[in-house]
């Protein structure tokens, strides 16, 4: 049975997952992803790792889990790129170079659809659809595996509001950001619908596991 | 590169992983495995789970990790069965029924070898070999994947003493057993050779991650 999962999604202690003023140079806006993902980058399993080595403790179990049994991802257009409105051209193929870390079909939610394309092992499709309709297409593409809701913040919130998420792993940094796109005030907001377990790692990050 | 891993191995707070007086009825001797593995049995990913459901928090990440990238297991004869000395007959095929949870080649260390046999997706081989020689055979069989050292206590200790282990996940219960087969006095014994991270779950168990 396909489950709908959020994984390795990272926010500040005050719930902010991305900054404002996203641009080509700053995919997370004013937030430095190198700072936000301090928990993940040193692990052996981080999908973006290019050199051998890395830590193999608790948090490595989480980064390694990114690809496990995932058959498709759904992301918002602002995870795919910084453009807004109609595409000026269709040369943009995402931030991830020639081999994006997804290795599955990826469904990009946008009011401005464009043709599908493949890059490495990943195929990007563009959908102007409700969360439920997008999930139906992603579930069919996942072929019995799970569907990852990849973010950003607005996309995760839309799927939460549509009550379509089965489980989430959210990493919470030990410091505040103050301004930016906010996932939640606190994970307690979700305990009416989800089980919640919070685990603090040696990195200082608190990992929230929510499931039902 | 093949890594040599111990996973989901569980001991009491005083380091005891199995009891004395193992028998056909009591694979863990005087220790009740239902009590020892309290952290694991409720998780969705526990390999022995036969019904749907189960928790999907932190500890589920650990039970799901049991099979990830494992190409072979090495176990001691006393994990395979309660017999000692020469085999009276060769009808015993392990504790696990028609579909053992390994799904890979399994190498059983014993001074009393017997012919290999397959059961479900698992093939059991019997070796009278040093840890290093057994590991060489298991590594070849794992074909680029990792090798799990499956236990029991004596086998894990032999591989530690031969300095052949790359990483370990050991679950430590929040209570003592007093007598039985002891893995360690404390994980601190290994910090001269391993990184150590300790994480306490809502179950009360402390999960020790050791790696290098």
Short mmCIF file of N, CA and C in Angstrom, two decimals, chain A residues 34-143:
data_model
loop_
_atom_site.label_atom_id
_atom_site.label_comp_id
_atom_site.label_asym_id
_atom_site.label_seq_id
_atom_site.Cartn_x
_atom_site.Cartn_y
_atom_site.Cartn_z
N UNK A 34 23.36 25.59 3.82
CA UNK A 34 24.49 24.99 4.51
C UNK A 34 24.35 25.08 6.02
N UNK A 35 23.64 26.11 6.47
CA UNK A 35 23.39 26.27 7.91
C UNK A 35 22.17 25.45 8.33
N UNK A 36 21.13 25.50 7.48
CA UNK A 36 19.88 24.81 7.83
C UNK A 36 20.07 23.30 7.89
N UNK A 37 20.90 22.74 6.99
CA UNK A 37 21.04 21.29 6.89
C UNK A 37 22.30 20.78 7.58
N UNK A 38 22.75 21.51 8.59
CA UNK A 38 23.96 21.09 9.32
C UNK A 38 23.87 19.66 9.82
N UNK A 39 22.66 19.22 10.15
CA UNK A 39 22.49 17.86 10.67
C UNK A 39 22.77 16.81 9.60
N UNK A 40 22.48 17.15 8.32
CA UNK A 40 22.44 16.13 7.26
C UNK A 40 23.72 16.04 6.45
N UNK A 41 24.32 17.18 6.16
CA UNK A 41 25.45 17.16 5.22
C UNK A 41 26.61 16.28 5.69
N UNK A 42 26.89 16.19 7.01
CA UNK A 42 28.05 15.36 7.40
C UNK A 42 27.80 13.85 7.35
N UNK A 43 26.55 13.42 7.09
CA UNK A 43 26.26 11.98 7.18
C UNK A 43 26.73 11.25 5.91
N UNK A 44 27.03 9.98 6.08
CA UNK A 44 27.48 9.16 4.94
C UNK A 44 26.37 9.02 3.90
N UNK A 45 25.12 9.07 4.36
CA UNK A 45 24.01 8.79 3.46
C UNK A 45 23.42 10.00 2.74
N UNK A 46 23.92 11.20 3.00
CA UNK A 46 23.36 12.38 2.36
C UNK A 46 23.40 12.23 0.83
N UNK A 47 22.24 12.36 0.16
CA UNK A 47 22.22 12.10 -1.29
C UNK A 47 23.17 13.00 -2.08
N UNK A 48 23.50 14.17 -1.56
CA UNK A 48 24.39 15.06 -2.29
C UNK A 48 25.87 14.81 -2.04
N UNK A 49 26.19 13.79 -1.23
CA UNK A 49 27.59 13.54 -0.90
C UNK A 49 28.37 13.11 -2.13
N UNK A 50 29.53 13.68 -2.34
CA UNK A 50 30.35 13.32 -3.50
C UNK A 50 31.65 12.65 -3.09
N UNK A 51 32.03 12.76 -1.82
CA UNK A 51 33.26 12.10 -1.37
C UNK A 51 32.91 10.95 -0.42
N UNK A 52 33.80 9.97 -0.26
CA UNK A 52 33.51 8.89 0.69
C UNK A 52 33.56 9.41 2.12
N UNK A 53 33.28 8.55 3.07
CA UNK A 53 33.32 8.96 4.47
C UNK A 53 31.97 9.48 4.92
N UNK A 54 31.97 10.21 6.03
CA UNK A 54 30.73 10.70 6.60
C UNK A 54 30.36 9.91 7.84
N UNK A 55 29.53 10.52 8.68
CA UNK A 55 29.12 9.90 9.93
C UNK A 55 28.08 8.82 9.68
N UNK A 56 27.99 7.86 10.59
CA UNK A 56 27.08 6.74 10.43
C UNK A 56 26.26 6.50 11.69
N UNK A 57 25.92 7.59 12.36
CA UNK A 57 25.10 7.48 13.56
C UNK A 57 23.63 7.56 13.23
N UNK A 58 22.86 8.02 14.21
CA UNK A 58 21.41 8.11 14.10
C UNK A 58 20.98 8.89 12.86
N UNK A 59 21.57 10.07 12.65
CA UNK A 59 21.10 10.91 11.55
C UNK A 59 21.44 10.34 10.18
N UNK A 60 22.45 9.49 10.13
CA UNK A 60 22.74 8.81 8.86
C UNK A 60 21.60 7.85 8.50
N UNK A 61 20.98 7.25 9.50
CA UNK A 61 19.80 6.41 9.21
C UNK A 61 18.70 7.24 8.53
N UNK A 62 18.61 8.51 8.88
CA UNK A 62 17.55 9.36 8.32
C UNK A 62 17.87 9.79 6.90
N UNK A 63 19.10 10.18 6.63
CA UNK A 63 19.42 10.59 5.25
C UNK A 63 19.39 9.38 4.32
N UNK A 64 19.82 8.23 4.80
CA UNK A 64 19.76 7.02 3.97
C UNK A 64 18.34 6.65 3.62
N UNK A 65 17.41 7.04 4.50
CA UNK A 65 16.02 6.65 4.31
C UNK A 65 15.34 7.45 3.20
N UNK A 66 16.01 8.48 2.70
CA UNK A 66 15.42 9.38 1.71
C UNK A 66 14.85 8.62 0.51
N UNK A 67 15.57 7.64 0.03
CA UNK A 67 15.18 6.95 -1.21
C UNK A 67 14.43 5.63 -0.97
N UNK A 68 14.41 5.15 0.28
CA UNK A 68 13.86 3.82 0.54
C UNK A 68 12.39 3.71 0.12
N UNK A 69 12.13 2.84 -0.78
CA UNK A 69 10.76 2.51 -1.19
C UNK A 69 9.99 3.70 -1.73
N UNK A 70 10.69 4.71 -2.24
CA UNK A 70 10.03 5.86 -2.85
C UNK A 70 9.93 5.62 -4.36
N UNK A 71 8.72 5.77 -4.89
CA UNK A 71 8.51 5.55 -6.32
C UNK A 71 8.19 6.82 -7.10
N UNK A 72 7.93 7.92 -6.39
CA UNK A 72 7.64 9.20 -7.06
C UNK A 72 7.74 10.31 -6.03
N UNK A 73 8.01 11.53 -6.51
CA UNK A 73 7.98 12.70 -5.63
C UNK A 73 7.03 13.74 -6.21
N UNK A 74 6.40 14.48 -5.30
CA UNK A 74 5.63 15.66 -5.68
C UNK A 74 6.33 16.87 -5.07
N UNK A 75 6.60 17.89 -5.87
CA UNK A 75 7.19 19.11 -5.31
C UNK A 75 6.45 20.33 -5.85
N UNK A 76 6.59 21.43 -5.13
CA UNK A 76 6.05 22.69 -5.60
C UNK A 76 6.98 23.31 -6.63
N UNK A 77 6.43 24.22 -7.39
CA UNK A 77 7.24 24.86 -8.41
C UNK A 77 8.42 25.61 -7.82
N UNK A 78 8.27 26.15 -6.61
CA UNK A 78 9.36 26.93 -6.02
C UNK A 78 10.47 26.06 -5.46
N UNK A 79 10.21 24.76 -5.32
CA UNK A 79 11.34 23.86 -5.07
C UNK A 79 12.09 23.61 -6.37
N UNK A 80 11.34 23.56 -7.47
CA UNK A 80 11.96 23.28 -8.77
C UNK A 80 12.80 24.46 -9.28
N UNK A 81 12.34 25.68 -9.01
CA UNK A 81 13.09 26.83 -9.53
C UNK A 81 12.56 28.13 -8.97
N UNK A 82 13.30 29.23 -9.19
CA UNK A 82 12.92 30.52 -8.63
C UNK A 82 11.96 31.33 -9.50
N UNK A 83 11.62 30.81 -10.67
CA UNK A 83 10.75 31.58 -11.57
C UNK A 83 9.34 31.70 -10.99
N UNK A 84 8.65 32.77 -11.39
CA UNK A 84 7.23 32.95 -11.04
C UNK A 84 6.48 33.23 -12.34
N UNK A 85 5.20 32.90 -12.40
CA UNK A 85 4.40 33.22 -13.59
C UNK A 85 4.77 32.36 -14.79
N UNK A 86 4.34 32.78 -15.99
CA UNK A 86 4.63 32.01 -17.21
C UNK A 86 6.14 31.83 -17.41
N UNK A 87 6.52 30.70 -17.99
CA UNK A 87 7.93 30.45 -18.26
C UNK A 87 8.41 31.38 -19.37
N UNK A 88 9.48 32.14 -19.12
CA UNK A 88 10.09 32.96 -20.17
C UNK A 88 10.70 32.04 -21.22
N UNK A 89 11.32 30.97 -20.77
CA UNK A 89 11.76 29.91 -21.67
C UNK A 89 11.78 28.63 -20.84
N UNK A 90 12.04 27.52 -21.51
CA UNK A 90 11.98 26.24 -20.79
C UNK A 90 13.35 25.60 -20.64
N UNK A 91 14.37 26.44 -20.60
CA UNK A 91 15.73 25.89 -20.50
C UNK A 91 16.07 25.45 -19.06
N UNK A 92 15.38 26.00 -18.06
CA UNK A 92 15.66 25.65 -16.66
C UNK A 92 15.28 24.19 -16.40
N UNK A 93 16.23 23.45 -15.81
CA UNK A 93 15.97 22.03 -15.53
C UNK A 93 16.18 21.70 -14.05
N UNK A 94 16.00 22.72 -13.18
CA UNK A 94 16.17 22.47 -11.75
C UNK A 94 17.58 22.79 -11.29
N UNK A 95 17.78 22.67 -9.96
CA UNK A 95 19.04 23.09 -9.32
C UNK A 95 20.08 21.99 -9.28
N UNK A 96 19.75 20.81 -9.78
CA UNK A 96 20.48 19.62 -9.31
C UNK A 96 21.51 19.07 -10.27
N UNK A 97 21.79 19.77 -11.37
CA UNK A 97 22.79 19.29 -12.31
C UNK A 97 22.27 18.13 -13.16
N UNK A 98 23.20 17.36 -13.69
CA UNK A 98 22.85 16.33 -14.68
C UNK A 98 22.24 15.08 -14.07
N UNK A 99 22.41 14.90 -12.76
CA UNK A 99 21.85 13.69 -12.12
C UNK A 99 21.13 14.10 -10.85
N UNK A 100 19.89 14.55 -10.98
CA UNK A 100 19.14 14.95 -9.78
C UNK A 100 19.01 13.77 -8.81
N UNK A 101 18.86 14.08 -7.52
CA UNK A 101 18.92 13.02 -6.50
C UNK A 101 17.61 12.25 -6.33
N UNK A 102 16.69 12.37 -7.25
CA UNK A 102 15.37 11.74 -7.06
C UNK A 102 15.29 10.34 -7.66
N UNK A 103 15.75 10.18 -8.90
CA UNK A 103 15.82 8.86 -9.55
C UNK A 103 14.45 8.21 -9.70
N UNK A 104 13.41 9.03 -9.77
CA UNK A 104 12.03 8.54 -9.96
C UNK A 104 11.31 9.61 -10.78
N UNK A 105 10.05 9.35 -11.19
CA UNK A 105 9.23 10.46 -11.68
C UNK A 105 9.05 11.51 -10.58
N UNK A 106 9.11 12.79 -10.98
CA UNK A 106 8.86 13.91 -10.08
C UNK A 106 7.73 14.75 -10.70
N UNK A 107 6.71 15.04 -9.90
CA UNK A 107 5.58 15.84 -10.36
C UNK A 107 5.68 17.23 -9.76
N UNK A 108 5.85 18.23 -10.63
CA UNK A 108 6.00 19.61 -10.19
C UNK A 108 4.64 20.30 -10.31
N UNK A 109 4.12 20.78 -9.19
CA UNK A 109 2.83 21.47 -9.19
C UNK A 109 3.01 22.91 -9.62
N UNK A 110 2.30 23.31 -10.67
CA UNK A 110 2.44 24.67 -11.20
C UNK A 110 1.19 25.03 -12.00
N UNK A 111 0.85 26.31 -11.99
CA UNK A 111 -0.24 26.76 -12.88
C UNK A 111 0.26 26.93 -14.30
N UNK A 112 1.56 26.78 -14.51
CA UNK A 112 2.15 27.01 -15.84
C UNK A 112 2.87 25.74 -16.27
N UNK A 113 2.10 24.86 -16.90
CA UNK A 113 2.68 23.56 -17.24
C UNK A 113 3.62 23.69 -18.43
N UNK A 114 4.51 22.76 -18.56
CA UNK A 114 5.44 22.68 -19.71
C UNK A 114 5.69 21.20 -19.98
N UNK A 115 6.33 20.85 -21.07
CA UNK A 115 6.49 19.43 -21.40
C UNK A 115 7.38 18.70 -20.38
N UNK A 116 7.10 17.44 -20.20
CA UNK A 116 7.95 16.60 -19.35
C UNK A 116 9.34 16.48 -19.96
N UNK A 117 10.34 16.27 -19.10
CA UNK A 117 11.68 15.97 -19.61
C UNK A 117 12.38 15.06 -18.61
N UNK A 118 13.38 14.34 -19.12
CA UNK A 118 14.18 13.44 -18.27
C UNK A 118 15.59 13.97 -18.14
N UNK A 119 16.14 13.79 -16.95
CA UNK A 119 17.49 14.23 -16.66
C UNK A 119 18.09 13.14 -15.77
N UNK A 120 19.13 12.46 -16.26
CA UNK A 120 19.64 11.31 -15.52
C UNK A 120 18.52 10.30 -15.35
N UNK A 121 18.33 9.82 -14.13
CA UNK A 121 17.29 8.82 -13.86
C UNK A 121 15.97 9.45 -13.42
N UNK A 122 15.89 10.77 -13.46
CA UNK A 122 14.70 11.48 -12.99
C UNK A 122 13.91 12.02 -14.18
N UNK A 123 12.59 11.87 -14.14
CA UNK A 123 11.73 12.50 -15.14
C UNK A 123 10.83 13.51 -14.44
N UNK A 124 10.85 14.74 -14.93
CA UNK A 124 10.01 15.80 -14.36
C UNK A 124 8.75 15.95 -15.19
N UNK A 125 7.60 15.91 -14.51
CA UNK A 125 6.31 16.19 -15.12
C UNK A 125 5.75 17.45 -14.46
N UNK A 126 4.96 18.22 -15.22
CA UNK A 126 4.42 19.47 -14.70
C UNK A 126 2.90 19.37 -14.69
N UNK A 127 2.31 19.62 -13.52
CA UNK A 127 0.87 19.42 -13.33
C UNK A 127 0.22 20.68 -12.78
N UNK A 128 -0.89 21.05 -13.37
CA UNK A 128 -1.76 22.07 -12.77
C UNK A 128 -2.94 21.29 -12.18
N UNK A 129 -2.84 20.92 -10.92
CA UNK A 129 -3.79 19.96 -10.34
C UNK A 129 -3.95 20.22 -8.86
N UNK A 130 -5.04 19.74 -8.30
CA UNK A 130 -5.22 19.76 -6.85
C UNK A 130 -4.25 18.76 -6.22
N UNK A 131 -3.99 18.91 -4.92
CA UNK A 131 -3.14 17.90 -4.25
C UNK A 131 -3.67 16.48 -4.46
N UNK A 132 -4.97 16.28 -4.34
CA UNK A 132 -5.52 14.93 -4.47
C UNK A 132 -5.30 14.37 -5.87
N UNK A 133 -5.52 15.20 -6.89
CA UNK A 133 -5.31 14.72 -8.27
C UNK A 133 -3.83 14.47 -8.56
N UNK A 134 -2.98 15.35 -8.06
CA UNK A 134 -1.55 15.14 -8.25
C UNK A 134 -1.11 13.85 -7.57
N UNK A 135 -1.65 13.61 -6.37
CA UNK A 135 -1.28 12.39 -5.64
C UNK A 135 -1.75 11.15 -6.38
N UNK A 136 -2.93 11.22 -6.99
CA UNK A 136 -3.41 10.06 -7.76
C UNK A 136 -2.45 9.74 -8.90
N UNK A 137 -1.96 10.75 -9.58
CA UNK A 137 -1.02 10.51 -10.68
C UNK A 137 0.33 10.01 -10.16
N UNK A 138 0.79 10.60 -9.07
CA UNK A 138 2.07 10.17 -8.51
C UNK A 138 1.98 8.74 -7.99
N UNK A 139 0.85 8.40 -7.38
CA UNK A 139 0.67 7.04 -6.85
C UNK A 139 0.70 6.03 -7.99
N UNK A 140 0.05 6.36 -9.10
CA UNK A 140 0.08 5.45 -10.25
C UNK A 140 1.51 5.28 -10.75
N UNK A 141 2.25 6.40 -10.81
CA UNK A 141 3.64 6.33 -11.28
C UNK A 141 4.53 5.57 -10.31
N UNK A 142 4.22 5.62 -9.02
CA UNK A 142 5.06 4.98 -8.00
C UNK A 142 4.93 3.46 -8.05
N UNK A 143 3.90 2.95 -8.66
CA UNK A 143 3.77 1.53 -8.95
C UNK A 143 3.92 0.67 -7.68
#
